[in-house]
């Protein structure tokens, strides 16, 4: 079994958050110097999605460390979508880990930059309500295929009274287009997020699921999107 933090809801922050806690939106609270990633194709800062404390995901290896998530994304009322945002190595998304993380893409020392927004284009910032649960470990496609059909369904929908689908930090990823762990692992799931069902604009496809991962030593991260 593996511990996960289920995202039970998003709460608007009443004032700008100034500590490196888990949150979505606003501006990154850098633990060390700013490292704002730059889009490979557009040569402009990516959009900050949120930051996640690594301690609950990695234990001792993540203590005192934070992962910062970014994607290439349009401004409000701007009409473009970069399909490479789904690719963990496409240069249009990034996971920055501080302190001591390693990111190979271009960055600029920007303390602030573009962030996520509401439907009207206004800046937003949310904390999250989290509930700790235990989930079954990840299976390969071959291991899953070997299970009876009823067991496969129960694994995703309801195991021990807790489903492994839905928005969460840590735990077992629920891929719906085959196993798609990034190269260079081993990895731990950092975030699973169905981005069409959140209280902010995060356009990543028609019916997308965002997956962010962190290496077991806490030094590197990757982000990918599966879209139906």
PDB file of C-alpha atoms in Angstrom:
ATOM      1  CA  UNK A   1       0.000   0.000   0.000  1.00  0.00           C
ATOM      2  CA  UNK A   2       1.032   3.600  -0.577  1.00  0.00           C
ATOM      3  CA  UNK A   3      -0.090   6.758   1.216  1.00  0.00           C
ATOM      4  CA  UNK A   4      -1.888   9.450  -0.765  1.00  0.00           C
ATOM      5  CA  UNK A   5      -3.462  12.795   0.067  1.00  0.00           C
ATOM      6  CA  UNK A   6      -6.865  13.073  -1.571  1.00  0.00           C
ATOM      7  CA  UNK A   7      -7.767  16.599  -2.676  1.00  0.00           C
ATOM      8  CA  UNK A   8     -11.155  17.154  -1.048  1.00  0.00           C
ATOM      9  CA  UNK A   9     -11.605  20.739  -2.232  1.00  0.00           C
ATOM     10  CA  UNK A  10     -10.061  24.096  -3.083  1.00  0.00           C
ATOM     11  CA  UNK A  11     -10.377  27.166  -0.843  1.00  0.00           C
ATOM     12  CA  UNK A  12      -9.664  30.680  -2.073  1.00  0.00           C
ATOM     13  CA  UNK A  13      -6.814  32.263  -0.149  1.00  0.00           C
ATOM     14  CA  UNK A  14      -7.871  35.454   1.567  1.00  0.00           C
ATOM     15  CA  UNK A  15      -4.425  37.017   1.157  1.00  0.00           C
ATOM     16  CA  UNK A  16      -1.238  36.150  -0.787  1.00  0.00           C
ATOM     17  CA  UNK A  17       0.438  33.049   0.615  1.00  0.00           C
ATOM     18  CA  UNK A  18       4.023  33.755   1.665  1.00  0.00           C
ATOM     19  CA  UNK A  19       5.269  30.324   2.775  1.00  0.00           C
ATOM     20  CA  UNK A  20       6.183  27.304   0.583  1.00  0.00           C
ATOM     21  CA  UNK A  21       3.098  25.269   1.494  1.00  0.00           C
ATOM     22  CA  UNK A  22       1.066  23.258  -0.991  1.00  0.00           C
ATOM     23  CA  UNK A  23      -1.164  25.574  -3.024  1.00  0.00           C
ATOM     24  CA  UNK A  24      -2.439  26.332  -6.519  1.00  0.00           C
ATOM     25  CA  UNK A  25      -2.176  29.721  -8.194  1.00  0.00           C
ATOM     26  CA  UNK A  26      -0.787  32.973  -6.929  1.00  0.00           C
ATOM     27  CA  UNK A  27       2.974  33.295  -7.229  1.00  0.00           C
ATOM     28  CA  UNK A  28       5.652  30.747  -6.331  1.00  0.00           C
ATOM     29  CA  UNK A  29       7.172  31.103  -2.878  1.00  0.00           C
ATOM     30  CA  UNK A  30      10.727  30.188  -3.817  1.00  0.00           C
ATOM     31  CA  UNK A  31      12.820  28.371  -1.234  1.00  0.00           C
ATOM     32  CA  UNK A  32      16.036  29.496  -2.920  1.00  0.00           C
ATOM     33  CA  UNK A  33      16.690  31.819  -5.869  1.00  0.00           C
ATOM     34  CA  UNK A  34      13.964  32.173  -8.523  1.00  0.00           C
ATOM     35  CA  UNK A  35      14.146  29.669 -11.401  1.00  0.00           C
ATOM     36  CA  UNK A  36      11.270  30.514 -13.732  1.00  0.00           C
ATOM     37  CA  UNK A  37      11.176  28.050 -16.671  1.00  0.00           C
ATOM     38  CA  UNK A  38      10.939  29.362 -20.236  1.00  0.00           C
ATOM     39  CA  UNK A  39       8.893  27.862 -23.064  1.00  0.00           C
ATOM     40  CA  UNK A  40      11.094  26.209 -25.688  1.00  0.00           C
ATOM     41  CA  UNK A  41       8.872  27.242 -28.604  1.00  0.00           C
ATOM     42  CA  UNK A  42       7.562  30.620 -27.457  1.00  0.00           C
ATOM     43  CA  UNK A  43      10.617  31.934 -25.552  1.00  0.00           C
ATOM     44  CA  UNK A  44       8.445  33.335 -22.785  1.00  0.00           C
ATOM     45  CA  UNK A  45       7.847  32.381 -19.144  1.00  0.00           C
ATOM     46  CA  UNK A  46       5.648  29.372 -18.561  1.00  0.00           C
ATOM     47  CA  UNK A  47       2.548  29.764 -16.398  1.00  0.00           C
ATOM     48  CA  UNK A  48       2.806  28.858 -12.719  1.00  0.00           C
ATOM     49  CA  UNK A  49       0.245  26.221 -11.732  1.00  0.00           C
ATOM     50  CA  UNK A  50       1.119  25.548  -8.117  1.00  0.00           C
ATOM     51  CA  UNK A  51       3.598  24.258  -5.563  1.00  0.00           C
ATOM     52  CA  UNK A  52       3.599  21.032  -3.552  1.00  0.00           C
ATOM     53  CA  UNK A  53       5.484  20.172  -0.376  1.00  0.00           C
ATOM     54  CA  UNK A  54       7.531  17.037  -0.945  1.00  0.00           C
ATOM     55  CA  UNK A  55       7.685  15.742   2.616  1.00  0.00           C
ATOM     56  CA  UNK A  56       4.281  13.981   2.506  1.00  0.00           C
ATOM     57  CA  UNK A  57       5.193  12.367  -0.840  1.00  0.00           C
ATOM     58  CA  UNK A  58       8.813  11.323  -0.232  1.00  0.00           C
ATOM     59  CA  UNK A  59       9.241  11.284   3.535  1.00  0.00           C
ATOM     60  CA  UNK A  60      12.740  12.194   4.699  1.00  0.00           C
ATOM     61  CA  UNK A  61      14.016  12.765   1.135  1.00  0.00           C
ATOM     62  CA  UNK A  62      11.395  15.472   0.651  1.00  0.00           C
ATOM     63  CA  UNK A  63      11.616  17.195   4.029  1.00  0.00           C
ATOM     64  CA  UNK A  64      12.068  20.944   3.616  1.00  0.00           C
ATOM     65  CA  UNK A  65      11.677  20.764  -0.182  1.00  0.00           C
ATOM     66  CA  UNK A  66       8.998  22.023  -2.572  1.00  0.00           C
ATOM     67  CA  UNK A  67       8.144  21.195  -6.190  1.00  0.00           C
ATOM     68  CA  UNK A  68       6.916  24.032  -8.430  1.00  0.00           C
ATOM     69  CA  UNK A  69       4.735  23.151 -11.442  1.00  0.00           C
ATOM     70  CA  UNK A  70       4.575  25.154 -14.690  1.00  0.00           C
ATOM     71  CA  UNK A  71       2.986  24.779 -18.134  1.00  0.00           C
ATOM     72  CA  UNK A  72       3.024  26.765 -21.353  1.00  0.00           C
ATOM     73  CA  UNK A  73      -0.448  28.315 -21.404  1.00  0.00           C
ATOM     74  CA  UNK A  74      -2.338  31.131 -23.091  1.00  0.00           C
ATOM     75  CA  UNK A  75      -3.247  34.387 -21.416  1.00  0.00           C
ATOM     76  CA  UNK A  76      -6.922  35.118 -20.793  1.00  0.00           C
ATOM     77  CA  UNK A  77      -8.738  35.569 -24.152  1.00  0.00           C
ATOM     78  CA  UNK A  78      -5.568  34.597 -26.031  1.00  0.00           C
ATOM     79  CA  UNK A  79      -6.228  31.881 -28.614  1.00  0.00           C
ATOM     80  CA  UNK A  80      -3.414  29.342 -28.691  1.00  0.00           C
ATOM     81  CA  UNK A  81      -2.727  25.877 -27.337  1.00  0.00           C
ATOM     82  CA  UNK A  82       0.668  24.229 -27.576  1.00  0.00           C
ATOM     83  CA  UNK A  83       0.223  20.465 -28.067  1.00  0.00           C
ATOM     84  CA  UNK A  84       3.706  19.810 -26.663  1.00  0.00           C
ATOM     85  CA  UNK A  85       2.406  20.704 -23.195  1.00  0.00           C
ATOM     86  CA  UNK A  86       1.440  17.035 -22.799  1.00  0.00           C
ATOM     87  CA  UNK A  87       5.010  15.781 -23.343  1.00  0.00           C
ATOM     88  CA  UNK A  88       7.309  15.446 -20.292  1.00  0.00           C
ATOM     89  CA  UNK A  89      10.301  16.238 -22.523  1.00  0.00           C
ATOM     90  CA  UNK A  90       8.670  18.648 -24.982  1.00  0.00           C
ATOM     91  CA  UNK A  91       9.966  21.864 -23.423  1.00  0.00           C
ATOM     92  CA  UNK A  92       6.480  23.190 -22.630  1.00  0.00           C
ATOM     93  CA  UNK A  93       6.066  22.123 -19.017  1.00  0.00           C
ATOM     94  CA  UNK A  94       8.362  21.960 -16.029  1.00  0.00           C
ATOM     95  CA  UNK A  95       8.715  20.768 -12.454  1.00  0.00           C
ATOM     96  CA  UNK A  96      11.277  22.763 -10.485  1.00  0.00           C
ATOM     97  CA  UNK A  97      12.441  21.320  -7.145  1.00  0.00           C
ATOM     98  CA  UNK A  98      14.018  23.488  -4.440  1.00  0.00           C
ATOM     99  CA  UNK A  99      16.384  23.325  -2.721  1.00  0.00           C
ATOM    100  CA  UNK A 100      18.928  21.222  -4.537  1.00  0.00           C
ATOM    101  CA  UNK A 101      16.842  20.214  -7.544  1.00  0.00           C
ATOM    102  CA  UNK A 102      18.049  19.696 -11.104  1.00  0.00           C
ATOM    103  CA  UNK A 103      16.199  21.072 -14.139  1.00  0.00           C
ATOM    104  CA  UNK A 104      17.867  21.034 -17.546  1.00  0.00           C
ATOM    105  CA  UNK A 105      15.642  23.488 -19.418  1.00  0.00           C
ATOM    106  CA  UNK A 106      16.142  27.255 -19.719  1.00  0.00           C
ATOM    107  CA  UNK A 107      15.181  29.403 -16.717  1.00  0.00           C
ATOM    108  CA  UNK A 108      15.262  33.086 -15.819  1.00  0.00           C
ATOM    109  CA  UNK A 109      15.696  34.601 -12.340  1.00  0.00           C
ATOM    110  CA  UNK A 110      12.122  35.935 -12.207  1.00  0.00           C
ATOM    111  CA  UNK A 111      10.621  36.149  -8.744  1.00  0.00           C
ATOM    112  CA  UNK A 112       7.116  36.522 -10.223  1.00  0.00           C
ATOM    113  CA  UNK A 113       5.444  35.813 -13.549  1.00  0.00           C
ATOM    114  CA  UNK A 114       2.215  34.566 -15.165  1.00  0.00           C
ATOM    115  CA  UNK A 115      -0.075  32.502 -12.953  1.00  0.00           C
ATOM    116  CA  UNK A 116      -3.370  30.681 -13.308  1.00  0.00           C
ATOM    117  CA  UNK A 117      -6.596  32.665 -13.497  1.00  0.00           C
ATOM    118  CA  UNK A 118     -10.360  32.457 -13.144  1.00  0.00           C
ATOM    119  CA  UNK A 119     -12.776  32.414 -16.057  1.00  0.00           C
ATOM    120  CA  UNK A 120     -12.843  36.209 -16.114  1.00  0.00           C
ATOM    121  CA  UNK A 121      -9.060  36.428 -16.282  1.00  0.00           C
ATOM    122  CA  UNK A 122      -8.522  37.504 -12.670  1.00  0.00           C
ATOM    123  CA  UNK A 123      -5.608  36.044 -10.722  1.00  0.00           C
ATOM    124  CA  UNK A 124      -6.518  33.308  -8.229  1.00  0.00           C
ATOM    125  CA  UNK A 125      -4.844  31.446  -5.390  1.00  0.00           C
ATOM    126  CA  UNK A 126      -6.129  28.363  -3.561  1.00  0.00           C
ATOM    127  CA  UNK A 127      -5.187  26.184  -0.648  1.00  0.00           C
ATOM    128  CA  UNK A 128      -6.413  22.587  -0.710  1.00  0.00           C
ATOM    129  CA  UNK A 129      -8.230  20.370   1.732  1.00  0.00           C
ATOM    130  CA  UNK A 130      -6.394  17.049   1.978  1.00  0.00           C
ATOM    131  CA  UNK A 131      -7.321  13.655   3.440  1.00  0.00           C
ATOM    132  CA  UNK A 132      -4.734  10.923   3.993  1.00  0.00           C
ATOM    133  CA  UNK A 133      -5.685   7.460   2.721  1.00  0.00           C
ATOM    134  CA  UNK A 134      -3.917   4.223   1.757  1.00  0.00           C
ATOM    135  CA  UNK A 135      -3.956   2.998  -1.856  1.00  0.00           C
ATOM    136  CA  UNK A 136      -2.710  -0.173  -3.569  1.00  0.00           C
ATOM    137  CA  UNK A 137       0.668   0.025  -5.274  1.00  0.00           C
ATOM    138  CA  UNK A 138       0.935   0.691  -9.006  1.00  0.00           C
ATOM    139  CA  UNK A 139       0.613  -2.221 -11.440  1.00  0.00           C
ATOM    140  CA  UNK A 140       2.113  -2.559 -14.892  1.00  0.00           C
ATOM    141  CA  UNK A 141      -0.192  -2.986 -17.901  1.00  0.00           C
ATOM    142  CA  UNK A 142       0.665  -6.696 -17.909  1.00  0.00           C
ATOM    143  CA  UNK A 143      -0.136  -7.134 -14.212  1.00  0.00           C
ATOM    144  CA  UNK A 144      -3.414  -5.287 -14.600  1.00  0.00           C
ATOM    145  CA  UNK A 145      -4.403  -7.296 -17.686  1.00  0.00           C
ATOM    146  CA  UNK A 146      -3.871 -10.501 -15.717  1.00  0.00           C
ATOM    147  CA  UNK A 147      -6.524  -9.500 -13.172  1.00  0.00           C
ATOM    148  CA  UNK A 148     -10.156 -10.578 -13.650  1.00  0.00           C
ATOM    149  CA  UNK A 149     -12.211  -7.743 -15.161  1.00  0.00           C
ATOM    150  CA  UNK A 150     -14.192  -7.209 -11.959  1.00  0.00           C
ATOM    151  CA  UNK A 151     -10.975  -6.830  -9.952  1.00  0.00           C
ATOM    152  CA  UNK A 152      -9.606  -4.270 -12.429  1.00  0.00           C
ATOM    153  CA  UNK A 153     -12.760  -2.177 -12.072  1.00  0.00           C
ATOM    154  CA  UNK A 154     -12.770  -2.390  -8.284  1.00  0.00           C
ATOM    155  CA  UNK A 155      -9.106  -1.391  -8.151  1.00  0.00           C
ATOM    156  CA  UNK A 156      -9.814   1.954  -9.807  1.00  0.00           C
ATOM    157  CA  UNK A 157     -13.283   2.651  -8.488  1.00  0.00           C
ATOM    158  CA  UNK A 158     -13.342   1.366  -4.923  1.00  0.00           C
ATOM    159  CA  UNK A 159     -10.622  -0.478  -2.991  1.00  0.00           C
ATOM    160  CA  UNK A 160     -10.997  -0.763   0.764  1.00  0.00           C
ATOM    161  CA  UNK A 161     -13.656   1.935   0.592  1.00  0.00           C
ATOM    162  CA  UNK A 162     -11.276   4.384  -1.133  1.00  0.00           C
ATOM    163  CA  UNK A 163     -11.050   4.915  -4.887  1.00  0.00           C
ATOM    164  CA  UNK A 164      -7.668   5.554  -6.499  1.00  0.00           C
ATOM    165  CA  UNK A 165      -9.163   7.766  -9.207  1.00  0.00           C
ATOM    166  CA  UNK A 166      -9.562  11.538  -8.878  1.00  0.00           C
ATOM    167  CA  UNK A 167      -7.419  14.464  -7.765  1.00  0.00           C
ATOM    168  CA  UNK A 168      -4.652  13.655  -5.304  1.00  0.00           C
ATOM    169  CA  UNK A 169      -1.103  14.275  -4.135  1.00  0.00           C
ATOM    170  CA  UNK A 170       1.035  11.146  -4.028  1.00  0.00           C
ATOM    171  CA  UNK A 171      -0.340   7.646  -4.336  1.00  0.00           C
ATOM    172  CA  UNK A 172      -0.887   5.484  -7.414  1.00  0.00           C
ATOM    173  CA  UNK A 173      -1.397   7.063 -10.844  1.00  0.00           C
ATOM    174  CA  UNK A 174      -4.518   6.094 -12.782  1.00  0.00           C
ATOM    175  CA  UNK A 175      -3.458   6.224 -16.427  1.00  0.00           C
ATOM    176  CA  UNK A 176      -6.256   5.879 -18.972  1.00  0.00           C
ATOM    177  CA  UNK A 177      -4.068   5.668 -22.089  1.00  0.00           C
ATOM    178  CA  UNK A 178      -1.672   2.959 -20.953  1.00  0.00           C
ATOM    179  CA  UNK A 179       1.280   3.132 -18.580  1.00  0.00           C
ATOM    180  CA  UNK A 180       3.178   6.347 -19.333  1.00  0.00           C
ATOM    181  CA  UNK A 181       5.814   6.795 -16.653  1.00  0.00           C
ATOM    182  CA  UNK A 182       8.407   9.342 -17.836  1.00  0.00           C
ATOM    183  CA  UNK A 183      11.857   8.144 -18.827  1.00  0.00           C
ATOM    184  CA  UNK A 184      14.657   8.346 -16.292  1.00  0.00           C
ATOM    185  CA  UNK A 185      12.860   6.947 -13.244  1.00  0.00           C
ATOM    186  CA  UNK A 186      12.137   5.515 -10.789  1.00  0.00           C
ATOM    187  CA  UNK A 187       9.416   8.079 -10.080  1.00  0.00           C
ATOM    188  CA  UNK A 188       6.802   8.740  -7.432  1.00  0.00           C
ATOM    189  CA  UNK A 189       3.460  10.293  -8.324  1.00  0.00           C
ATOM    190  CA  UNK A 190       3.437  13.892  -7.138  1.00  0.00           C
ATOM    191  CA  UNK A 191       0.067  15.096  -8.459  1.00  0.00           C
ATOM    192  CA  UNK A 192      -2.883  13.675 -10.365  1.00  0.00           C
ATOM    193  CA  UNK A 193      -5.370  16.365 -11.453  1.00  0.00           C
ATOM    194  CA  UNK A 194      -8.380  16.355 -13.760  1.00  0.00           C
ATOM    195  CA  UNK A 195      -7.866  19.937 -14.862  1.00  0.00           C
ATOM    196  CA  UNK A 196     -11.323  20.498 -16.407  1.00  0.00           C
ATOM    197  CA  UNK A 197     -12.892  20.170 -12.951  1.00  0.00           C
ATOM    198  CA  UNK A 198     -10.955  22.719 -10.941  1.00  0.00           C
ATOM    199  CA  UNK A 199     -12.021  26.272  -9.980  1.00  0.00           C
ATOM    200  CA  UNK A 200      -9.506  27.923 -12.309  1.00  0.00           C
ATOM    201  CA  UNK A 201      -8.605  27.888 -15.993  1.00  0.00           C
ATOM    202  CA  UNK A 202      -6.045  25.255 -16.924  1.00  0.00           C
ATOM    203  CA  UNK A 203      -6.476  24.315 -20.593  1.00  0.00           C
ATOM    204  CA  UNK A 204      -4.489  21.151 -21.300  1.00  0.00           C
ATOM    205  CA  UNK A 205      -6.689  19.419 -23.889  1.00  0.00           C
ATOM    206  CA  UNK A 206     -10.265  18.257 -24.457  1.00  0.00           C
ATOM    207  CA  UNK A 207     -10.601  15.984 -21.400  1.00  0.00           C
ATOM    208  CA  UNK A 208      -7.142  15.981 -19.835  1.00  0.00           C
ATOM    209  CA  UNK A 209      -5.562  14.499 -16.758  1.00  0.00           C
ATOM    210  CA  UNK A 210      -2.336  16.056 -15.510  1.00  0.00           C
ATOM    211  CA  UNK A 211       0.298  13.830 -13.911  1.00  0.00           C
ATOM    212  CA  UNK A 212       3.343  15.250 -12.147  1.00  0.00           C
ATOM    213  CA  UNK A 213       6.138  13.013 -10.860  1.00  0.00           C
ATOM    214  CA  UNK A 214       9.160  13.426  -8.629  1.00  0.00           C
ATOM    215  CA  UNK A 215      12.254  11.233  -8.478  1.00  0.00           C
ATOM    216  CA  UNK A 216      12.633   9.073  -5.384  1.00  0.00           C
ATOM    217  CA  UNK A 217      15.641  11.113  -4.249  1.00  0.00           C
ATOM    218  CA  UNK A 218      13.632  14.337  -4.597  1.00  0.00           C
ATOM    219  CA  UNK A 219      16.052  15.942  -7.062  1.00  0.00           C
ATOM    220  CA  UNK A 220      14.014  15.960 -10.307  1.00  0.00           C
ATOM    221  CA  UNK A 221      10.448  16.221 -11.531  1.00  0.00           C
ATOM    222  CA  UNK A 222       8.473  15.559 -14.708  1.00  0.00           C
ATOM    223  CA  UNK A 223       4.986  16.484 -15.888  1.00  0.00           C
ATOM    224  CA  UNK A 224       2.789  14.896 -18.551  1.00  0.00           C
ATOM    225  CA  UNK A 225      -0.836  15.019 -19.673  1.00  0.00           C
ATOM    226  CA  UNK A 226      -3.080  12.260 -20.975  1.00  0.00           C
ATOM    227  CA  UNK A 227      -6.062  13.479 -22.986  1.00  0.00           C
ATOM    228  CA  UNK A 228      -9.022  11.543 -24.310  1.00  0.00           C
TER     229      UNK A 228
END
